[in-house]
């Protein structure tokens, strides 16, 4: 979530002890040798693409499928998922691992993401893909 807000702090179930935070500061982005583990993209706006290093991150990762989840469906989740789609990335939205602030706004956000070509999946489906 946005830096400096309560949502910035991750719940233990989604936190890895060795997570790498990619700061939102100008400068040369140095990609890790291997993209292994958890990477947190710092942001001061809803959209993770607002991080000045976002496009360099995507370039380093190459073509991949991205899995998006979190709070709030109508704000940060929507903005980041659509930002990835606008860059031509494949995106999965984990519908049982997100929460909306306003139920109607959440339903509209999910419909908008689905219309943008984002695939709706469950946690079980994501975990099954990771194992296979």
XYZ file of N, CA and C in Angstrom, residues 2 8 12 17 21 34-35 44 48 51 59 62 70-72 74 81 85 90 93 103 107 116-118 121 132:
81
model
N 0.289 2.383 0.056
C 1.002 3.653 -0.046
C 1.878 3.869 1.184
N 0.428 0.095 4.523
C 1.782 -0.222 4.080
C 2.318 -1.473 4.789
N 1.277 -10.831 8.494
C 2.310 -11.874 8.530
C 2.153 -12.935 7.442
N 10.465 -12.921 5.419
C 11.489 -12.259 6.232
C 12.587 -11.590 5.401
N 12.694 -4.434 -0.716
C 11.868 -3.277 -1.031
C 12.560 -2.493 -2.147
N 18.834 -12.885 -9.476
C 17.682 -13.768 -9.658
C 16.478 -13.128 -8.981
N 15.342 -13.219 -9.646
C 14.100 -12.730 -9.053
C 13.500 -13.876 -8.244
N 3.912 5.963 -3.498
C 3.253 7.041 -2.787
C 1.882 7.344 -3.393
N 1.264 0.947 -8.468
C 2.679 0.577 -8.327
C 3.509 1.129 -9.482
N 5.959 4.121 -9.180
C 7.349 3.994 -8.739
C 8.238 4.268 -9.946
N 11.120 -4.502 -17.309
C 12.104 -4.839 -18.352
C 13.034 -5.946 -17.856
N 11.112 -9.309 -17.766
C 10.695 -9.854 -19.052
C 9.216 -10.199 -19.036
N -4.847 -7.977 -2.786
C -4.650 -6.997 -1.719
C -5.873 -6.164 -1.437
N -5.618 -5.026 -0.796
C -6.631 -4.054 -0.413
C -6.185 -2.739 -1.045
N -6.945 -2.014 -1.584
C -8.392 -2.106 -1.760
C -8.688 -2.330 -3.245
N -10.896 -1.413 -5.327
C -11.248 -0.276 -6.182
C -10.193 0.801 -6.276
N -3.191 -3.422 -11.318
C -3.552 -4.441 -12.315
C -3.727 -3.811 -13.696
N -1.589 -4.301 -17.267
C -2.263 -4.627 -18.538
C -1.931 -3.600 -19.607
N 0.380 -10.110 -18.766
C -0.695 -11.006 -18.365
C -0.875 -10.864 -16.858
N -5.963 -11.908 -11.172
C -6.503 -11.238 -9.998
C -7.018 -12.312 -9.041
N -18.327 -2.200 -1.159
C -18.683 -3.374 -1.959
C -19.083 -3.058 -3.405
N -17.113 -4.356 -6.767
C -17.722 -5.098 -7.883
C -17.426 -4.413 -9.222
N -10.719 -5.685 -18.996
C -9.385 -5.336 -19.504
C -8.555 -6.577 -19.823
N -9.142 -7.771 -19.625
C -8.419 -8.995 -19.950
C -7.689 -9.618 -18.778
N -8.004 -9.175 -17.582
C -7.384 -9.739 -16.391
C -8.154 -10.997 -16.010
N -8.883 -15.507 -10.652
C -8.444 -16.791 -10.119
C -8.644 -16.813 -8.607
N 3.005 -27.040 -9.571
C 3.179 -27.866 -10.771
C 4.342 -27.448 -11.621
